[in-house]
């Protein structure tokens, strides 16, 4: 696997063992390639992770081996990497890695971390998200181009309800993510309610293209706006994260004019460093903004008051929530006897 090497990142030295271990056999990328990639985009990914509790998606033997999510801070983590204490829906809690330095990302790569999953909160206030994250997920029969069209409609909806601005990025797969920086004034439940309001407005405008139906049997050939990605403990891969697919794609921040023009395969472990060197972090100004959800929450209130549109189902592992409808798949729901 080769002798250990040391990388200088952000003023710290990070030791990398087995640098020649192959992590992506299809492309021949090694652990050292992974670490060097993260060093090359370090300012950008640190912007996405800074002071956020972060779950690590680890592949110690590369994409063909066993993998797991590491929620609790790994044992032996350097004392210069802080943690944040977070609580899960089950009521259990943990201390998660909370990066504040570029070297923390490369240190995590040493342990086979491909993808970083930050919470939408900061360590100073872990109960009030400072990002509204919209996940546009293609369903069977749809593709990335469909998600891109939905993203442009989403952009108009965000602007209309509160003058919100979203920052788009590829998921690293077929989907798109749009992040809106918000004031940390609302609970996870309220932020999720705002995401549902966005989804319902999208359904009204382009019902043949977008759905927020939780049950797969009801979605059809449409883009699913996954409102439950805003629930507590649900996270989305960070910008610049490497995804666990054979060609080593990355979640790429985009400018709006690139949405629908650039393709997900344009961005991978080999190509992103050159883009970053040329353009820098195209989402660098995200943290300069913090929008209000008041208009979206008023839309949610009107949906419920005028149309009887209340809450929607949570994921199955979550405790039953107040006002939540039944979590029974429609085709299995008991029909009333005649």
mmCIF file of N, CA and C in Angstrom, residues 273-326:
data_model
loop_
_atom_site.group_PDB
_atom_site.id
_atom_site.type_symbol
_atom_site.label_atom_id
_atom_site.label_comp_id
_atom_site.label_asym_id
_atom_site.label_seq_id
_atom_site.Cartn_x
_atom_site.Cartn_y
_atom_site.Cartn_z
ATOM 1 N N UNK A 273 -10.998 19.797 -9.236
ATOM 2 C CA UNK A 273 -9.900 20.672 -8.813
ATOM 3 C C UNK A 273 -9.579 21.781 -9.820
ATOM 4 N N UNK A 274 -9.623 21.465 -11.123
ATOM 5 C CA UNK A 274 -9.342 22.487 -12.125
ATOM 6 C C UNK A 274 -10.429 23.546 -12.146
ATOM 7 N N UNK A 275 -11.681 23.126 -12.020
ATOM 8 C CA UNK A 275 -12.785 24.091 -11.966
ATOM 9 C C UNK A 275 -12.628 24.996 -10.748
ATOM 10 N N UNK A 276 -12.293 24.390 -9.610
ATOM 11 C CA UNK A 276 -12.152 25.175 -8.388
ATOM 12 C C UNK A 276 -10.988 26.153 -8.504
ATOM 13 N N UNK A 277 -9.904 25.713 -9.117
ATOM 14 C CA UNK A 277 -8.751 26.599 -9.284
ATOM 15 C C UNK A 277 -9.102 27.785 -10.169
ATOM 16 N N UNK A 278 -9.974 27.558 -11.159
ATOM 17 C CA UNK A 278 -10.348 28.629 -12.088
ATOM 18 C C UNK A 278 -11.409 29.556 -11.514
ATOM 19 N N UNK A 279 -12.457 28.978 -10.917
ATOM 20 C CA UNK A 279 -13.626 29.758 -10.496
ATOM 21 C C UNK A 279 -13.692 29.998 -8.995
ATOM 22 N N UNK A 280 -12.956 29.227 -8.212
ATOM 23 C CA UNK A 280 -13.134 29.279 -6.767
ATOM 24 C C UNK A 280 -14.453 28.631 -6.386
ATOM 25 N N UNK A 281 -14.920 28.923 -5.199
ATOM 26 C CA UNK A 281 -16.179 28.383 -4.696
ATOM 27 C C UNK A 281 -17.321 29.267 -5.206
ATOM 28 N N UNK A 282 -18.106 28.757 -6.155
ATOM 29 C CA UNK A 282 -19.172 29.575 -6.738
ATOM 30 C C UNK A 282 -20.326 29.806 -5.764
ATOM 31 N N UNK A 283 -20.290 29.154 -4.612
ATOM 32 C CA UNK A 283 -21.264 29.394 -3.544
ATOM 33 C C UNK A 283 -20.645 30.162 -2.376
ATOM 34 N N UNK A 284 -19.535 30.812 -2.605
ATOM 35 C CA UNK A 284 -18.799 31.449 -1.508
ATOM 36 C C UNK A 284 -19.610 32.507 -0.772
ATOM 37 N N UNK A 285 -20.589 33.096 -1.442
ATOM 38 C CA UNK A 285 -21.356 34.180 -0.812
ATOM 39 C C UNK A 285 -22.591 33.705 -0.065
ATOM 40 N N UNK A 286 -22.807 32.403 0.028
ATOM 41 C CA UNK A 286 -24.002 31.897 0.709
ATOM 42 C C UNK A 286 -24.131 32.420 2.129
ATOM 43 N N UNK A 287 -23.037 32.403 2.845
ATOM 44 C CA UNK A 287 -23.087 32.777 4.262
ATOM 45 C C UNK A 287 -23.261 34.277 4.472
ATOM 46 N N UNK A 288 -23.275 35.036 3.388
ATOM 47 C CA UNK A 288 -23.525 36.475 3.499
ATOM 48 C C UNK A 288 -25.017 36.790 3.537
ATOM 49 N N UNK A 289 -25.849 35.760 3.449
ATOM 50 C CA UNK A 289 -27.301 35.947 3.374
ATOM 51 C C UNK A 289 -27.993 35.110 4.435
ATOM 52 N N UNK A 290 -29.150 35.575 4.865
ATOM 53 C CA UNK A 290 -29.993 34.824 5.808
ATOM 54 C C UNK A 290 -31.428 35.310 5.592
ATOM 55 N N UNK A 291 -32.249 34.475 4.974
ATOM 56 C CA UNK A 291 -33.593 34.877 4.570
ATOM 57 C C UNK A 291 -34.634 34.474 5.608
ATOM 58 N N UNK A 292 -35.815 35.059 5.463
ATOM 59 C CA UNK A 292 -36.940 34.772 6.348
ATOM 60 C C UNK A 292 -37.853 33.722 5.715
ATOM 61 N N UNK A 293 -38.416 32.856 6.548
ATOM 62 C CA UNK A 293 -39.393 31.867 6.081
ATOM 63 C C UNK A 293 -40.834 32.334 6.295
ATOM 64 N N UNK A 294 -41.029 33.566 6.711
ATOM 65 C CA UNK A 294 -42.378 34.027 7.053
ATOM 66 C C UNK A 294 -43.360 33.830 5.907
ATOM 67 N N UNK A 295 -42.965 34.166 4.677
ATOM 68 C CA UNK A 295 -43.898 34.057 3.549
ATOM 69 C C UNK A 295 -44.254 32.598 3.270
ATOM 70 N N UNK A 296 -43.284 31.698 3.369
ATOM 71 C CA UNK A 296 -43.581 30.286 3.135
ATOM 72 C C UNK A 296 -44.444 29.708 4.244
ATOM 73 N N UNK A 297 -44.212 30.109 5.473
ATOM 74 C CA UNK A 297 -45.030 29.601 6.569
ATOM 75 C C UNK A 297 -46.449 30.170 6.499
ATOM 76 N N UNK A 298 -46.602 31.380 5.983
ATOM 77 C CA UNK A 298 -47.935 31.918 5.749
ATOM 78 C C UNK A 298 -48.626 31.133 4.630
ATOM 79 N N UNK A 299 -47.878 30.755 3.607
ATOM 80 C CA UNK A 299 -48.434 29.897 2.555
ATOM 81 C C UNK A 299 -48.883 28.558 3.137
ATOM 82 N N UNK A 300 -48.092 27.988 4.031
ATOM 83 C CA UNK A 300 -48.462 26.730 4.681
ATOM 84 C C UNK A 300 -49.729 26.906 5.509
ATOM 85 N N UNK A 301 -49.833 28.034 6.211
ATOM 86 C CA UNK A 301 -51.031 28.293 7.009
ATOM 87 C C UNK A 301 -52.267 28.379 6.111
ATOM 88 N N UNK A 302 -52.132 29.051 4.976
ATOM 89 C CA UNK A 302 -53.271 29.176 4.059
ATOM 90 C C UNK A 302 -53.629 27.826 3.452
ATOM 91 N N UNK A 303 -52.628 27.028 3.130
ATOM 92 C CA UNK A 303 -52.907 25.690 2.591
ATOM 93 C C UNK A 303 -53.749 24.879 3.566
ATOM 94 N N UNK A 304 -53.414 24.994 4.853
ATOM 95 C CA UNK A 304 -54.154 24.227 5.847
ATOM 96 C C UNK A 304 -55.528 24.824 6.097
ATOM 97 N N UNK A 305 -55.606 26.139 6.241
ATOM 98 C CA UNK A 305 -56.879 26.797 6.567
ATOM 99 C C UNK A 305 -57.863 26.752 5.397
ATOM 100 N N UNK A 306 -57.378 27.011 4.194
ATOM 101 C CA UNK A 306 -58.268 27.136 3.037
ATOM 102 C C UNK A 306 -58.491 25.824 2.299
ATOM 103 N N UNK A 307 -57.531 24.916 2.371
ATOM 104 C CA UNK A 307 -57.607 23.703 1.560
ATOM 105 C C UNK A 307 -57.514 22.419 2.384
ATOM 106 N N UNK A 308 -57.377 22.540 3.703
ATOM 107 C CA UNK A 308 -57.288 21.363 4.550
ATOM 108 C C UNK A 308 -56.020 20.562 4.354
ATOM 109 N N UNK A 309 -54.963 21.229 3.911
ATOM 110 C CA UNK A 309 -53.705 20.549 3.630
ATOM 111 C C UNK A 309 -52.771 20.690 4.828
ATOM 112 N N UNK A 310 -52.777 19.681 5.676
ATOM 113 C CA UNK A 310 -51.954 19.709 6.879
ATOM 114 C C UNK A 310 -50.621 19.018 6.671
ATOM 115 N N UNK A 311 -50.196 18.300 7.689
ATOM 116 C CA UNK A 311 -48.883 17.664 7.657
ATOM 117 C C UNK A 311 -48.886 16.474 6.696
ATOM 118 N N UNK A 312 -47.694 15.963 6.434
ATOM 119 C CA UNK A 312 -47.492 14.789 5.588
ATOM 120 C C UNK A 312 -46.688 13.756 6.374
ATOM 121 N N UNK A 313 -46.656 12.497 5.929
ATOM 122 C CA UNK A 313 -45.968 11.447 6.696
ATOM 123 C C UNK A 313 -44.478 11.700 6.876
ATOM 124 N N UNK A 314 -43.997 11.304 8.049
ATOM 125 C CA UNK A 314 -42.562 11.293 8.339
ATOM 126 C C UNK A 314 -41.979 9.952 7.901
ATOM 127 N N UNK A 315 -40.649 9.825 7.846
ATOM 128 C CA UNK A 315 -40.032 8.522 7.565
ATOM 129 C C UNK A 315 -40.423 7.500 8.633
ATOM 130 N N UNK A 316 -40.380 6.220 8.292
ATOM 131 C CA UNK A 316 -40.891 5.179 9.201
ATOM 132 C C UNK A 316 -40.176 5.078 10.532
ATOM 133 N N UNK A 317 -38.889 5.473 10.595
ATOM 134 C CA UNK A 317 -38.151 5.320 11.852
ATOM 135 C C UNK A 317 -38.405 6.447 12.830
ATOM 136 N N UNK A 318 -39.175 7.451 12.438
ATOM 137 C CA UNK A 318 -39.443 8.588 13.311
ATOM 138 C C UNK A 318 -40.636 8.296 14.220
ATOM 139 N N UNK A 319 -40.633 8.851 15.423
ATOM 140 C CA UNK A 319 -41.814 8.699 16.282
ATOM 141 C C UNK A 319 -43.007 9.413 15.658
ATOM 142 N N UNK A 320 -44.182 8.945 15.994
ATOM 143 C CA UNK A 320 -45.393 9.586 15.481
ATOM 144 C C UNK A 320 -45.434 11.036 15.937
ATOM 145 N N UNK A 321 -45.697 11.939 14.987
ATOM 146 C CA UNK A 321 -45.660 13.364 15.274
ATOM 147 C C UNK A 321 -47.077 13.930 15.379
ATOM 148 N N UNK A 322 -47.276 14.963 16.197
ATOM 149 C CA UNK A 322 -48.610 15.568 16.321
ATOM 150 C C UNK A 322 -49.115 16.077 14.979
ATOM 151 N N UNK A 323 -50.351 15.730 14.650
ATOM 152 C CA UNK A 323 -50.962 16.197 13.415
ATOM 153 C C UNK A 323 -50.546 15.431 12.180
ATOM 154 N N UNK A 324 -49.683 14.436 12.347
ATOM 155 C CA UNK A 324 -49.214 13.670 11.199
ATOM 156 C C UNK A 324 -50.295 12.702 10.739
ATOM 157 N N UNK A 325 -50.535 12.577 9.427
ATOM 158 C CA UNK A 325 -51.504 11.587 8.947
ATOM 159 C C UNK A 325 -50.964 10.172 9.098
ATOM 160 N N UNK A 326 -51.793 9.215 8.837
ATOM 161 C CA UNK A 326 -51.374 7.820 8.943
ATOM 162 C C UNK A 326 -50.224 7.517 8.000
#
